[in-house]
CSV table of C-alpha atoms and ligand atoms in Angstrom, one decimal:
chain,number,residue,atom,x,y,z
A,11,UNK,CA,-14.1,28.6,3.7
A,12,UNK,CA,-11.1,26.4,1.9
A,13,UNK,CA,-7.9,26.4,4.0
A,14,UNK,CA,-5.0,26.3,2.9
A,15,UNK,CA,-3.1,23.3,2.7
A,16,UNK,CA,-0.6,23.8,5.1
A,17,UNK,CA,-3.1,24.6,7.6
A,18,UNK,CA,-4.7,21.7,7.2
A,19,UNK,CA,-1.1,19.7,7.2
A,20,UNK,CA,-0.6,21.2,10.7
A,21,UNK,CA,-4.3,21.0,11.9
A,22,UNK,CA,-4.5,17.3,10.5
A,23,UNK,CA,-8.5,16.1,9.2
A,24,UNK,CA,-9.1,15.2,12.3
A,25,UNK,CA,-10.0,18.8,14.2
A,26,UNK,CA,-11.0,20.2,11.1
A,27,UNK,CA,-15.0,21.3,11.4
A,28,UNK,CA,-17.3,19.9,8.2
A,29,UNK,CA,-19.5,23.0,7.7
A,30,UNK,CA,-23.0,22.3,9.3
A,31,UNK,CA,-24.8,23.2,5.4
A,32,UNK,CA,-23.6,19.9,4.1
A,33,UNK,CA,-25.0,16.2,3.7
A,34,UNK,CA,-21.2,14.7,3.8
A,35,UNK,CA,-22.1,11.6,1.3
A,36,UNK,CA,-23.6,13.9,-1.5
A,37,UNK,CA,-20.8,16.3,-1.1
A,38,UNK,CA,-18.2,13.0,-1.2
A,39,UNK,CA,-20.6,11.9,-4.6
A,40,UNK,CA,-20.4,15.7,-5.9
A,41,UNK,CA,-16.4,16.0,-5.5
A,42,UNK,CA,-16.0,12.7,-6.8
A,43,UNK,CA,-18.3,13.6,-10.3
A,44,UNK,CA,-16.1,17.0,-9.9
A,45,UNK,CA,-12.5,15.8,-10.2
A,46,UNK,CA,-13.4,11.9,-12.0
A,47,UNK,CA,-11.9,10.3,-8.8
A,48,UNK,CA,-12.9,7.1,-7.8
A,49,UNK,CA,-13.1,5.3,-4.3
A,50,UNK,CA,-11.9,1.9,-4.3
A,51,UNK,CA,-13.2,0.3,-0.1
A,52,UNK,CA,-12.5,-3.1,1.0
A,53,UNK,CA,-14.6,-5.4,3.0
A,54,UNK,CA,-13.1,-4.3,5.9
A,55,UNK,CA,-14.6,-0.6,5.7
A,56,UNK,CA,-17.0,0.8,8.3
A,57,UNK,CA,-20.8,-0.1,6.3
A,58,UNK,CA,-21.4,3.5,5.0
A,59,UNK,CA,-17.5,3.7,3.2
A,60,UNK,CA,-18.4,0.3,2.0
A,61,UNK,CA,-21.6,1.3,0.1
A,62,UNK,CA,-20.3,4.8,-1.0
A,63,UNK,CA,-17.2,2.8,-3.0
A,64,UNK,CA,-17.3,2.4,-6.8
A,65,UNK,CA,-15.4,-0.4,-6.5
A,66,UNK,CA,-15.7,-2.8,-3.4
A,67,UNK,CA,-13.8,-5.8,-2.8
A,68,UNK,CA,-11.0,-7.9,-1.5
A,69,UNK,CA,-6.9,-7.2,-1.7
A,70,UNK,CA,-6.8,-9.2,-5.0
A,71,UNK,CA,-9.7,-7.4,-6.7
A,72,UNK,CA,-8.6,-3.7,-5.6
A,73,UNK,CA,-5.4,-4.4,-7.1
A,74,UNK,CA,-6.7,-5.7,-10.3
A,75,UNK,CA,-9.1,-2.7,-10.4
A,76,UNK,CA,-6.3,-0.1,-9.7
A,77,UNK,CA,-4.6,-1.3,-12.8
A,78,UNK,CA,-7.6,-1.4,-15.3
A,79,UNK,CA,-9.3,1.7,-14.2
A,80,UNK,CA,-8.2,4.8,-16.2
A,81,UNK,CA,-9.3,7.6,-13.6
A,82,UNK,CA,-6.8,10.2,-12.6
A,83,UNK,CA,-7.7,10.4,-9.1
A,84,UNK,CA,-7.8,6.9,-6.4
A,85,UNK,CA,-9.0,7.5,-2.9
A,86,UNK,CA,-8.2,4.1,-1.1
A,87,UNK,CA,-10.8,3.3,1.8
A,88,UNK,CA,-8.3,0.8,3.3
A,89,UNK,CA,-4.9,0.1,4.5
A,90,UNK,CA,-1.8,1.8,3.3
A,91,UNK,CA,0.3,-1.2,1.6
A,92,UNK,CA,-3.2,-1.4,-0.4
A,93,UNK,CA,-3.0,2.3,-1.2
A,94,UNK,CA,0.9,2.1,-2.4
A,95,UNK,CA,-0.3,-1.3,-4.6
A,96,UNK,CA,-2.6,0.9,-6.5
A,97,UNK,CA,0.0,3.9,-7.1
A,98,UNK,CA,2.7,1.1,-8.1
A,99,UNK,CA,0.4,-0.3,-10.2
A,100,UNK,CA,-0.8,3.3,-11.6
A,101,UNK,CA,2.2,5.3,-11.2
A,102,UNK,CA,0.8,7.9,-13.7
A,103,UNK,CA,-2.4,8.7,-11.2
A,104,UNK,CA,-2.9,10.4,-7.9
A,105,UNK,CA,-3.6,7.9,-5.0
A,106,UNK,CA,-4.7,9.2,-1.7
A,107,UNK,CA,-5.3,7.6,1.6
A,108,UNK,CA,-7.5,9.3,4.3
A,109,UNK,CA,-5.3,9.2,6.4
A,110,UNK,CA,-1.4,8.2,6.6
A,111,UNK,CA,-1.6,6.2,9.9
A,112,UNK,CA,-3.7,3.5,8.2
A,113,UNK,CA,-1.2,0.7,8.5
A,114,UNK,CA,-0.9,-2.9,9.3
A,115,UNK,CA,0.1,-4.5,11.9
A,116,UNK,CA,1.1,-7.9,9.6
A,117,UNK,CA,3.8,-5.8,7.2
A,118,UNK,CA,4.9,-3.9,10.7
A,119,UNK,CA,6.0,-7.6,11.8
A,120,UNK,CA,8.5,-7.8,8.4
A,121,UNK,CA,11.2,-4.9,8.7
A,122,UNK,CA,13.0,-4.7,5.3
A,123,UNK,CA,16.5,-5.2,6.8
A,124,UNK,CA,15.6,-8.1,8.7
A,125,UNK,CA,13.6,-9.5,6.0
A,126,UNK,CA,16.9,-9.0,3.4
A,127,UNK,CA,18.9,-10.7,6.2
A,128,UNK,CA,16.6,-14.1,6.4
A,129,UNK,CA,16.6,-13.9,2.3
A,130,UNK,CA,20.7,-13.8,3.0
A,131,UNK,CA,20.8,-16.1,5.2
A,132,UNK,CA,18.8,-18.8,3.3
A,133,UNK,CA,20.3,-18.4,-0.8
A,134,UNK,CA,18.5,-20.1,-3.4
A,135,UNK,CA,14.9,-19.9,-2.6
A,136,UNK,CA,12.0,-18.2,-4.7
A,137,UNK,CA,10.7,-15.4,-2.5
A,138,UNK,CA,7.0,-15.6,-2.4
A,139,UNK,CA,5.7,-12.5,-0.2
A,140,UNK,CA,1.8,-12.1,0.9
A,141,UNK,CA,0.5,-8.6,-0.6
A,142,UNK,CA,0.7,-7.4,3.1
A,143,UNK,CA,3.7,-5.8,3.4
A,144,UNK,CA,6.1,-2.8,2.9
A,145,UNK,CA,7.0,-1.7,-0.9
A,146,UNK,CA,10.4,-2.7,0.2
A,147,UNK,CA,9.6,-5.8,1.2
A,148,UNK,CA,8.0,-6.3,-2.5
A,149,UNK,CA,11.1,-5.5,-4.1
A,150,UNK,CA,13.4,-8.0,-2.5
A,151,UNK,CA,10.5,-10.2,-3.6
A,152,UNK,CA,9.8,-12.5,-6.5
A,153,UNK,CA,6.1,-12.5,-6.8
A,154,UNK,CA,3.6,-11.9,-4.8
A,155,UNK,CA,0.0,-12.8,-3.3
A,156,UNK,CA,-2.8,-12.5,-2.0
A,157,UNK,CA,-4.9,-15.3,0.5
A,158,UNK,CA,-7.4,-15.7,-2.4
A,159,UNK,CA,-4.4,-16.9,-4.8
A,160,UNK,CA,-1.7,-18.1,-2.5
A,161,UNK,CA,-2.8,-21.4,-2.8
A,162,UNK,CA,-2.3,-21.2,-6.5
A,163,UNK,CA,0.5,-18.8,-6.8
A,164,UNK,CA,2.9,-20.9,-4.3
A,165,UNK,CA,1.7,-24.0,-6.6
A,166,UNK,CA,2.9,-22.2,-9.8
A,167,UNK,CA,6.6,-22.5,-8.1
A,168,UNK,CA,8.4,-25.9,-9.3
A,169,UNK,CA,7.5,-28.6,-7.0
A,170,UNK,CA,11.2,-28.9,-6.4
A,171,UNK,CA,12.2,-24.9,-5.4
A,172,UNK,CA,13.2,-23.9,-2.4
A,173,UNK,CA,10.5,-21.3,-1.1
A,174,UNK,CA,10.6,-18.4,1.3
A,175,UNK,CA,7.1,-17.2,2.3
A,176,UNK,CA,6.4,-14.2,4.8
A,177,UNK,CA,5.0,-12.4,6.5
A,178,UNK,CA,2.3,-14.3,7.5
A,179,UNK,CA,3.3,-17.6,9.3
A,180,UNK,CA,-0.4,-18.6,9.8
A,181,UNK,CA,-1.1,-18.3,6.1
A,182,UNK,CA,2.2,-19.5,5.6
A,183,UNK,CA,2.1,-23.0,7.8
A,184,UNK,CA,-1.9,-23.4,6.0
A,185,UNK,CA,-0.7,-22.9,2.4
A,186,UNK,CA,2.7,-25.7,3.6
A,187,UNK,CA,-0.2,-28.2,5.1
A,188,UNK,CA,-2.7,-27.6,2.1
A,189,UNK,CA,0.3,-28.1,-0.9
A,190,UNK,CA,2.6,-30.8,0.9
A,191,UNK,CA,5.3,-28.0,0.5
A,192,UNK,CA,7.9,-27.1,3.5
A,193,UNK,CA,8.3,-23.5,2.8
A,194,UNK,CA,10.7,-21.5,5.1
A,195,UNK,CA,7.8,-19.2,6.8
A,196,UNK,CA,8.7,-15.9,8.2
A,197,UNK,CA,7.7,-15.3,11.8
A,198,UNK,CA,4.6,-12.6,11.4
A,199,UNK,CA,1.1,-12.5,12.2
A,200,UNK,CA,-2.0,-10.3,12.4
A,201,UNK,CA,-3.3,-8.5,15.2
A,202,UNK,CA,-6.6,-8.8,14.5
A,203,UNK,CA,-6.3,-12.4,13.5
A,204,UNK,CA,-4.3,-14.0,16.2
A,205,UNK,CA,-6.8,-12.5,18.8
A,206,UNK,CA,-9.9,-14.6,17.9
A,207,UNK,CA,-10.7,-17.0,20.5
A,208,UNK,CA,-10.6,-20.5,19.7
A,209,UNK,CA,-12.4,-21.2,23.3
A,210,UNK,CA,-15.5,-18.5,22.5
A,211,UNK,CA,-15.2,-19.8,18.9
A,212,UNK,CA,-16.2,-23.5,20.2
A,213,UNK,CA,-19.2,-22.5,23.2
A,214,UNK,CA,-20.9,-20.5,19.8
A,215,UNK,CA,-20.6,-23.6,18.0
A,216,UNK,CA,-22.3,-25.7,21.0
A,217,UNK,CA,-24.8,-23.2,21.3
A,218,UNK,CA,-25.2,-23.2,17.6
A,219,UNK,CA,-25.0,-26.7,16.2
A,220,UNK,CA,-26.7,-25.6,13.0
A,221,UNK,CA,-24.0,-23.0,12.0
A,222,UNK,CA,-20.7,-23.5,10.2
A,223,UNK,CA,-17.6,-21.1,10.7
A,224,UNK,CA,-15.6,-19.9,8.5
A,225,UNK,CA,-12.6,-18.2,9.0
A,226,UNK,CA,-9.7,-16.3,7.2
A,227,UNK,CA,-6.5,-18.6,7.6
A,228,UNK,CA,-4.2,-15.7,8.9
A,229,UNK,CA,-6.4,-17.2,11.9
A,230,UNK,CA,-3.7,-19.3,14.1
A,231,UNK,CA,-4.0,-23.5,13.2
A,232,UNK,CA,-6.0,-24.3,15.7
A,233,UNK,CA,-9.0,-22.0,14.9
A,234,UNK,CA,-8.2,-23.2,10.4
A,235,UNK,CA,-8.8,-27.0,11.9
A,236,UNK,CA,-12.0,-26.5,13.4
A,237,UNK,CA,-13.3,-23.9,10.2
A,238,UNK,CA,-15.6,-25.5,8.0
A,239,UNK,CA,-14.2,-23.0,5.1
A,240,UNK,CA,-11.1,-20.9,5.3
A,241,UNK,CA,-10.2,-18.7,2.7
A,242,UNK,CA,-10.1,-15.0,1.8
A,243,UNK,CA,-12.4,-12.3,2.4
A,244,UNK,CA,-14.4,-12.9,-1.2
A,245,UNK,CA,-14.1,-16.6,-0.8
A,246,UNK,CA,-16.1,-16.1,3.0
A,247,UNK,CA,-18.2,-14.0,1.4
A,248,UNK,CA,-19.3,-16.3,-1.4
A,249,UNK,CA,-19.0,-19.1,0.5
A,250,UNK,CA,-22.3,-17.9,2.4
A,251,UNK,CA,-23.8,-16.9,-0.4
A,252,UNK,CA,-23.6,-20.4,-2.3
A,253,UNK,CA,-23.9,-23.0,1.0
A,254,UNK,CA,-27.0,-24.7,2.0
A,255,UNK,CA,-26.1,-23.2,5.6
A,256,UNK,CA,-28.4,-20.7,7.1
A,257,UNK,CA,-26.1,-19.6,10.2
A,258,UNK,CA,-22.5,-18.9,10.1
A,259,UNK,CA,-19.6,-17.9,12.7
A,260,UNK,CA,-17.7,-15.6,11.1
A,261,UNK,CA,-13.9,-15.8,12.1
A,262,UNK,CA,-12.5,-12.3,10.6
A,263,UNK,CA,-12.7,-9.2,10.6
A,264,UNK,CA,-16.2,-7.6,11.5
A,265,UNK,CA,-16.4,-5.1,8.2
A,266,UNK,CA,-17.4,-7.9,6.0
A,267,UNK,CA,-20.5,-8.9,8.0
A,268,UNK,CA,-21.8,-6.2,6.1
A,269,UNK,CA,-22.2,-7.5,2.8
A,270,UNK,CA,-22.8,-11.2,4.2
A,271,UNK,CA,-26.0,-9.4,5.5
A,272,UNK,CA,-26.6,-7.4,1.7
A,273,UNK,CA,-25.8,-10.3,-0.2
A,274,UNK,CA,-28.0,-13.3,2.1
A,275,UNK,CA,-30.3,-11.0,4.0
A,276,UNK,CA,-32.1,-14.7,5.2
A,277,UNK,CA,-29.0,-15.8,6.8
A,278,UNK,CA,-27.6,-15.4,10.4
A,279,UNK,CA,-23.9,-14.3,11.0
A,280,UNK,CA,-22.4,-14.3,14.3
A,281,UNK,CA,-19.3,-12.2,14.3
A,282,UNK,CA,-15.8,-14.5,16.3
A,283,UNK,CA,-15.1,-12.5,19.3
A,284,UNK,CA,-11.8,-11.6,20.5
A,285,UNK,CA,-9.7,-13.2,23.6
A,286,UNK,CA,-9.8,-10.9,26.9
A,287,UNK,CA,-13.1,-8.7,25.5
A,288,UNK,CA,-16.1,-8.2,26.9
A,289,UNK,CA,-17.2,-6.4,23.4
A,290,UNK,CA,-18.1,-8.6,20.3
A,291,UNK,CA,-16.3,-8.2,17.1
A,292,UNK,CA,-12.9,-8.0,16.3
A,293,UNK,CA,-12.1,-5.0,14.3
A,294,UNK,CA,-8.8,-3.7,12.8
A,295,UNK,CA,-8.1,-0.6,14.1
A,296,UNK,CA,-6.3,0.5,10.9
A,297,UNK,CA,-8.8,0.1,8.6
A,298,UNK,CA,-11.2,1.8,11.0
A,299,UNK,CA,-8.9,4.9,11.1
A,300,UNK,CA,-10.5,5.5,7.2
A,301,UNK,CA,-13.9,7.8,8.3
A,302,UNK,CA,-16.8,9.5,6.0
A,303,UNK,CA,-15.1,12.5,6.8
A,304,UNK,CA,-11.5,12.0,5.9
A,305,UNK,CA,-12.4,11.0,3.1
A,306,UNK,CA,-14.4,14.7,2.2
A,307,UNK,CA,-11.1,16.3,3.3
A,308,UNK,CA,-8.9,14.1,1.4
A,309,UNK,CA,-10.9,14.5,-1.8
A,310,UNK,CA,-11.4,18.2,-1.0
A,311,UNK,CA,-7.5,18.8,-0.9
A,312,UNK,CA,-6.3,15.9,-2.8
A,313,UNK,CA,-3.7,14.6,-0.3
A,314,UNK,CA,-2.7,13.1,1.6
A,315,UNK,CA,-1.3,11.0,-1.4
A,316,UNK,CA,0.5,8.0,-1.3
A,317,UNK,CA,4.4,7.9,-3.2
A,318,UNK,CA,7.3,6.4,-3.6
A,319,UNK,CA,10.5,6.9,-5.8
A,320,UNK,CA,10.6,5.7,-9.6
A,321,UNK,CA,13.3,3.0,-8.5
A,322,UNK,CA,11.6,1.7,-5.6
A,323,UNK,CA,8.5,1.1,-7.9
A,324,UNK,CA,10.1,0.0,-10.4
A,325,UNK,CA,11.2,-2.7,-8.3
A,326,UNK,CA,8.5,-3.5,-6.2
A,327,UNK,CA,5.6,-3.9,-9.0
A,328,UNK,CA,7.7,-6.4,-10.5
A,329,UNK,CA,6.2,-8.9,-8.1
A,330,UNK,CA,2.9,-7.6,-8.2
A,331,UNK,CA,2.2,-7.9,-11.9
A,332,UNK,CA,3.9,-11.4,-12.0
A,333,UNK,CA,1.2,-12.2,-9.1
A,334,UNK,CA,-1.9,-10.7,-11.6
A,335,UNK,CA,-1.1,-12.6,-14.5
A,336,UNK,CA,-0.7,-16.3,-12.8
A,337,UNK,CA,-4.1,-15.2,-11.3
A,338,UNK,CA,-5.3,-13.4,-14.8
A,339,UNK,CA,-4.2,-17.1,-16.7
A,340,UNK,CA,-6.1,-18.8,-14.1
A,341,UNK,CA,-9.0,-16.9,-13.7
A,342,UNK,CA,-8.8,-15.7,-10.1
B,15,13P,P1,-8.1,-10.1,1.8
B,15,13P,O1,-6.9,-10.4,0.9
B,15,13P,O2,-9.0,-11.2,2.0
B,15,13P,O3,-8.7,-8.9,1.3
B,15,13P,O4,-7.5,-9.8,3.2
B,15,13P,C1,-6.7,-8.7,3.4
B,15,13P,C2,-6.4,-8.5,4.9
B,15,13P,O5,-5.8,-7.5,5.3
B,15,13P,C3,-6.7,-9.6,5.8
B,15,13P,O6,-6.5,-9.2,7.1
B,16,SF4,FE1,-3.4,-5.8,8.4
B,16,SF4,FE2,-4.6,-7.5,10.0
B,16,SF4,FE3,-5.7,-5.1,9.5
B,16,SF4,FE4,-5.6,-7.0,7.6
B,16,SF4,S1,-6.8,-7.1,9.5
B,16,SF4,S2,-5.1,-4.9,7.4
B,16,SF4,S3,-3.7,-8.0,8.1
B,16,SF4,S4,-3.8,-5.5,10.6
């Protein structure tokens, strides 16, 4: 039995029964084939969403993928600013996102108004803002990125500009210590991030003196100084494919253990636990909020989908695209 969609508006996907006569992942594969839709998951997925993606990757790779890709139908296993990058970038499809709640705690920490007030307040800087964020927060922007181009993309600015980076001030303060450059960081930060402790980080170390860790640098500084490689989620990720190490303390989220494991099936991860947890990953509840069976409703009933207005698109992608073709030129 189908309901109808304003039943399932009111219900939500979450009390809605999956009938007991179906095998959830061939019935996902089946009303993919059906309507040509696609499922773009990031590292960060539960394993199952990970290996049931078409196309898996970091924040940089979706986005690239979203605007090559010419299906008319994008469910997006991750976070919502990721979902509304992929409908700004492909205005013309339908995106949907399991479920609307899938935020971030990162672009939470960078209102709009307040960020158009700091932008006020300090004239004459290039506006560089971290793909984490609001589509409003894109459109007071001048480009964008992502922690695998940041680097790069901050670097492309005139040695000599003034910069204004947010949200992140982790990435932020790393990107200023890596380039020499004193950009004016905006005072945000990750949940997930900031709780890694730098204290359990060090005993793993001690009791693993063979191991390296790596770590994401929305980390906080002190964590980044005692990484042996920070970078992205695909930087991690190749980083323990390509090093000699055989053990590695992984200082992110948990999700991409999975694919350290696919891709170096030899090699030992240990996942960074979090401050005050007896438990021992760290996972972002966000990106956890995307389940196998959301995503049969969502495909199922083709919402809930992810939109803005023309003008607000129109705005906001300019950013974007200047951000994929610095990376595109430089073959990120
Ligand atoms: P990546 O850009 O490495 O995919 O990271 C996105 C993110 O949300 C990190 O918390
Ligand atoms: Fe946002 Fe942090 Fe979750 Fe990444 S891990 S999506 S930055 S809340």
């Amino acid at each position: 039995m189908k309901l109808q969609k304003n039943e399932v508006l009111k219900k939500g996907f979450i009390d809605l029964p999956i009938p007991s006569n179906i095998n959830l992942i061939e019935e996902i594969k089946r009303l993919k084939k059906e309507k040509n839709a696609v499922i773009l998951g990031h590292f960060y997925q539960e394993p199952e969403i990970q290996d049931l993606s078409d196309y898996l990757g970091d924040s940089l790779y979706l986005a690239q993928i979203a605007e090559k890709i010419d299906n008319p139908l994008i469910v997006f296993a991750g976070v919502h600013f990721m979902a509304e990058t992929a409908k700004m970038l492909s205005p013309d499809k339908k995106v949907i996102i399991p479920d609307l709640n899938a935020g971030c705690s990162l672009a939470d920490s960078c209102p709009a108004d307040k960020f158009a007030e700091f932008i006020k307040n300090n004239p004459n800087h290039t506006v560089i803002s971290y793909v984490n964020t609001t589509a409003e927060i894109k459109a007071l922007s001048d480009i964008c990125c992502t922690s695998t181009n940041a680097v790069q993309i901050v670097e492309s600015v005139a040695k000599d500009e003034k910069i204004i980076f947010g949200p992140d001030r982790n990435l932020g303060n790393y990107i200023n210590s890596i380039t020499g450059r004193n950009m004016l960081v905006w005072d945000g930060a990750c949940h997930v991030h900031e709780e890694f402790s730098l204290e359990a980080i060090v005993k793993l170390k001690k009791e693993n003196p063979d191991s390296k860790i790596i770590a994401h640098p929305e980390c906080e500084k002190p964590i980044l100084i005692v990484a042996d490689h920070v970078g992205s989620t695909s930087s991690l990720l190749k980083f323990t494919k390509t090093d000699s190490c055989k053990k590695f303390i992984v200082v992110t989220e948990s999700g991409i253990l999975h694919q350290m494991k696919k891709e170096s099936p030899e090699k030992t991860f240990i996942p960074a636990p979090p401050k005050d947890s007896t438990c021992g990953c760290n996972d972002c509840k966000f990106m956890r909020m995307i389940t196998l069976e959301k995503i049969y409703f969502s495909l199922l009933y083709e919402f809930p989908t992810v939109d803005m207005s023309p003008e607000l698109i129109k705005r906001a992608v300019l950013p974007i695209k200047r951000m994929l073709e610095i990376s595109k030129k430089l073959g990120l």
